[in-house]
XYZ file of C-alpha atoms in Angstrom:
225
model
C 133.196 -21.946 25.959
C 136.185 -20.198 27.237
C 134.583 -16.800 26.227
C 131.791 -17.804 28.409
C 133.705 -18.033 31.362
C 135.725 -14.979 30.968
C 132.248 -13.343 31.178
C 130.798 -15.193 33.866
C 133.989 -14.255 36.236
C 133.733 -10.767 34.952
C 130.373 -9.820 35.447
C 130.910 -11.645 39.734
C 133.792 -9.491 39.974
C 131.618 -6.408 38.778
C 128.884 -7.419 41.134
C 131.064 -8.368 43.910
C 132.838 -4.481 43.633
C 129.677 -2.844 43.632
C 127.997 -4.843 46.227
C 130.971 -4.164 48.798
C 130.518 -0.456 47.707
C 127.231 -0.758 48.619
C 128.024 -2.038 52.027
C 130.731 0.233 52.491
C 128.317 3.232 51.837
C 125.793 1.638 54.148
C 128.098 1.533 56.734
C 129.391 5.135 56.828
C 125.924 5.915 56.803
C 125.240 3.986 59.046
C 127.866 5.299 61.425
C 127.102 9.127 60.344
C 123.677 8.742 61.529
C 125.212 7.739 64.805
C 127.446 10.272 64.765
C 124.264 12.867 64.495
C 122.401 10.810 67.199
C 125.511 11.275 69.713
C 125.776 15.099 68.779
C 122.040 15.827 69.185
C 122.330 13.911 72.635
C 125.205 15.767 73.863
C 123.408 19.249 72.603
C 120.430 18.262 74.806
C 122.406 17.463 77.833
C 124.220 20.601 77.394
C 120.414 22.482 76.785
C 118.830 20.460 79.849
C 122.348 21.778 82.066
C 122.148 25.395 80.898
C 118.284 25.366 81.567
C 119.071 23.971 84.976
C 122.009 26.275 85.969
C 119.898 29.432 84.848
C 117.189 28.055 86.724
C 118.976 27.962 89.712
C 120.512 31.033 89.219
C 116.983 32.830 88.840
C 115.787 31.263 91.997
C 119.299 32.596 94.399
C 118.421 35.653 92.694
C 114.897 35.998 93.643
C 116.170 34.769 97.148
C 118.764 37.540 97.474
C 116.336 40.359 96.132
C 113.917 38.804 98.782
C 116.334 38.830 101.544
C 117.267 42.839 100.346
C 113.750 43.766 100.689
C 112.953 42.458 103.933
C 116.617 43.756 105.177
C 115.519 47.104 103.726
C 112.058 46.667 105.676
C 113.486 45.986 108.441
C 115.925 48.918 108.764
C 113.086 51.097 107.819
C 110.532 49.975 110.932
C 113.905 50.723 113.511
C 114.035 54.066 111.980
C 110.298 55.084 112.341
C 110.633 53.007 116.018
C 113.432 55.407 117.125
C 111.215 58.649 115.488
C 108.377 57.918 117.501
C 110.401 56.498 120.406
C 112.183 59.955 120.479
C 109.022 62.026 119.353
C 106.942 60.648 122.167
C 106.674 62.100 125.674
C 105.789 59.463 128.095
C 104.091 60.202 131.361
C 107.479 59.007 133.092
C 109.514 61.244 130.559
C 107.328 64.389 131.666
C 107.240 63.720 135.131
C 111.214 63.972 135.158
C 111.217 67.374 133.177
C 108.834 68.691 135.454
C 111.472 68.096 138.755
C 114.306 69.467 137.246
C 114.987 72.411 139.433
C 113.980 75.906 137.488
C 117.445 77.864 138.385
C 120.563 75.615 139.613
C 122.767 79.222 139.849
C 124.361 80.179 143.041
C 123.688 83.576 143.796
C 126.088 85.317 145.130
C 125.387 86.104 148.407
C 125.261 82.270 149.050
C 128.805 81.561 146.933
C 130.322 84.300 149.746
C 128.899 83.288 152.799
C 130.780 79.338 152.076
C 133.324 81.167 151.361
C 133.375 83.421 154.946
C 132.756 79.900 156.746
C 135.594 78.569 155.247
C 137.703 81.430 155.754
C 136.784 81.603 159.519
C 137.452 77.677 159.750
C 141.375 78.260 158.093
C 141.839 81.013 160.320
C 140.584 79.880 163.194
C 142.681 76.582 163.113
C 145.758 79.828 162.822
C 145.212 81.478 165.799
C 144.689 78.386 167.653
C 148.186 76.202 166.103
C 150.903 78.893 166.043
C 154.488 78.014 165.913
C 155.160 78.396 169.758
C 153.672 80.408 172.248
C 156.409 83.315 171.662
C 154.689 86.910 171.231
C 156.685 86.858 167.719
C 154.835 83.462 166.561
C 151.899 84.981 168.107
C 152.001 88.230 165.755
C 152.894 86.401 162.698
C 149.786 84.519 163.080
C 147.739 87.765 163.398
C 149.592 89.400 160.923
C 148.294 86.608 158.313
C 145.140 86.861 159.294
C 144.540 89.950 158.857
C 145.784 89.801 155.058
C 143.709 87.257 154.836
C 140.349 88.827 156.154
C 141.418 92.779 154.654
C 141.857 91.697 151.533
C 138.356 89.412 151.327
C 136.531 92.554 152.740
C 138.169 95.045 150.320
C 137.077 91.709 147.499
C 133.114 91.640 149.154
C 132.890 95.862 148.503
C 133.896 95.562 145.268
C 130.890 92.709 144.619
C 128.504 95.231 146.498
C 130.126 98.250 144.016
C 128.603 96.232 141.360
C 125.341 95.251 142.786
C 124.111 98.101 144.486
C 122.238 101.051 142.794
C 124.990 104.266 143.039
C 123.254 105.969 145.818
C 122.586 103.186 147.697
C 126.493 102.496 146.979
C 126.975 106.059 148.425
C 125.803 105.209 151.336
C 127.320 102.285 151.748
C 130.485 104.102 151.471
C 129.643 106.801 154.275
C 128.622 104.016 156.729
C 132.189 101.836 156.019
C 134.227 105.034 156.762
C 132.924 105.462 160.271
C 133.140 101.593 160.565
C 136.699 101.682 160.051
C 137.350 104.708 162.653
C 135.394 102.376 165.232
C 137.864 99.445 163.973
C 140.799 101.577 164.614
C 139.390 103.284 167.598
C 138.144 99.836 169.285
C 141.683 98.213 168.695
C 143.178 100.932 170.153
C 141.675 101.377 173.544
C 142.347 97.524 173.613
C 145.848 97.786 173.601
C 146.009 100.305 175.956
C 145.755 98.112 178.772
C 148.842 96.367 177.526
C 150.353 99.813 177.069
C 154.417 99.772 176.927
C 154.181 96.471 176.937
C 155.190 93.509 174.533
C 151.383 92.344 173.894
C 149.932 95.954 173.030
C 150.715 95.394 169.065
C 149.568 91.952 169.818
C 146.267 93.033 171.204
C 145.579 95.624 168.934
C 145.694 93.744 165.463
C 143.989 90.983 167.258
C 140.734 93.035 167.738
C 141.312 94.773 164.418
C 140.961 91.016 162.877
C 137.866 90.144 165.154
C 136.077 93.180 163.921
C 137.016 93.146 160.005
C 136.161 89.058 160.005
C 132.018 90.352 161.451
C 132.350 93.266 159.149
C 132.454 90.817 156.044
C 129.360 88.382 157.260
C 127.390 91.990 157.804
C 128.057 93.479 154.282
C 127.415 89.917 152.665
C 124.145 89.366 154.685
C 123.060 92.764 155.003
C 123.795 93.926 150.845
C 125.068 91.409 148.927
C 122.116 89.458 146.713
């Protein structure tokens, strides 16, 4: 009877150990299969966020290339607008060419004959504001002046040296020698009526000056060109 017992309590302890084995196993099974479930999830989240972000990626992408393009486009019509801008001659555009003047050059003969009206004007505005009305203020006036209008005609024959063929220059030469005897003879019979006088210096360099100052406007107008 005893022996019995022994077996009976036996043989519910060797059930009960392998039934609790079996749940234990069941559970960690259980709770591995969970484990996969939660690690496939989180994989697929990650896939679905990777697919996303390179989705979005592609399309700022394809909107940058876009933008290139059309910026490219863009600077490529304002060149070939400025080419034909610049390559085209508008009626307006050849209506200005045709009224710029053909020759803006001052000949010469104009560039000295300012320059004789000038010279006249400054010397003029001499004679007519000398120091005081002493015959020494007088000839010191005169005396400038006729530096003054000497040394522009000796400058005006040298222009006409250059200009003029050699024989015409030739006689150009033979006609300013007798000019300046009549000069010298002109002033001279001038001053004679001031003769032993203070004024007969005076006199005489003022009509040399009168005559070298119309000498200068005939070369330039007669020769120069």
């Amino acid at each position: 009877m005893k022996k019995n017992q022994m077996f009976l309590i036996g043989m519910s302890t060797a059930l009960f150990v392998i039934l609790a084995a079996c749940g234990n196993s069941s559970a960690e099974s259980s709770t591995t299969l969970e484990k996969q479930k939660e690690n496939e999830s989180i994989q697929h989240t990650d896939d679905d966020s990777f697919n996303s972000e390179s989705t979005e990626t592609d399309s700022k992408n394809d909107k940058t290339n876009t933008n290139t393009s059309d910026t490219k486009n863009n600077v490529t019509n304002k060149v070939d607008s400025n080419d034909t801008n610049e390559n085209v001659d508008t009626p307006d555009n050849e209506n200005k060419k045709e009224e710029l003047p053909k020759n803006n050059t001052v000949s010469k003969k104009e560039e000295y004959v300012t320059k004789l009206n000038d010279t006249k004007k400054k010397t003029d505005e001499m004679r007519e504001n000398p120091l005081d009305d002493s015959t020494y203020a007088l000839k010191k006036v005169e005396g400038d002046r006729y530096d003054i209008w000497d040394g522009l005609l000796n400058e005006i024959y040298g222009v006409l040296g250059e200009q003029l063929p050699s024989e015409e220059m030739e006689q150009l030469r033979e006609e300013q020698r007798e000019w300046i005897n009549y000069r010298d003879k002109t002033a001279k019979e001038a001053s004679l009526k001031y003769e032993g006088g203070t004024e007969e210096h005076l006199e005489y360099v003022v009509v040399e000056n009168n005559l070298t100052e119309e000498r200068c406007f005939e070369l330039v107008e007669k020769y120069m060109k």
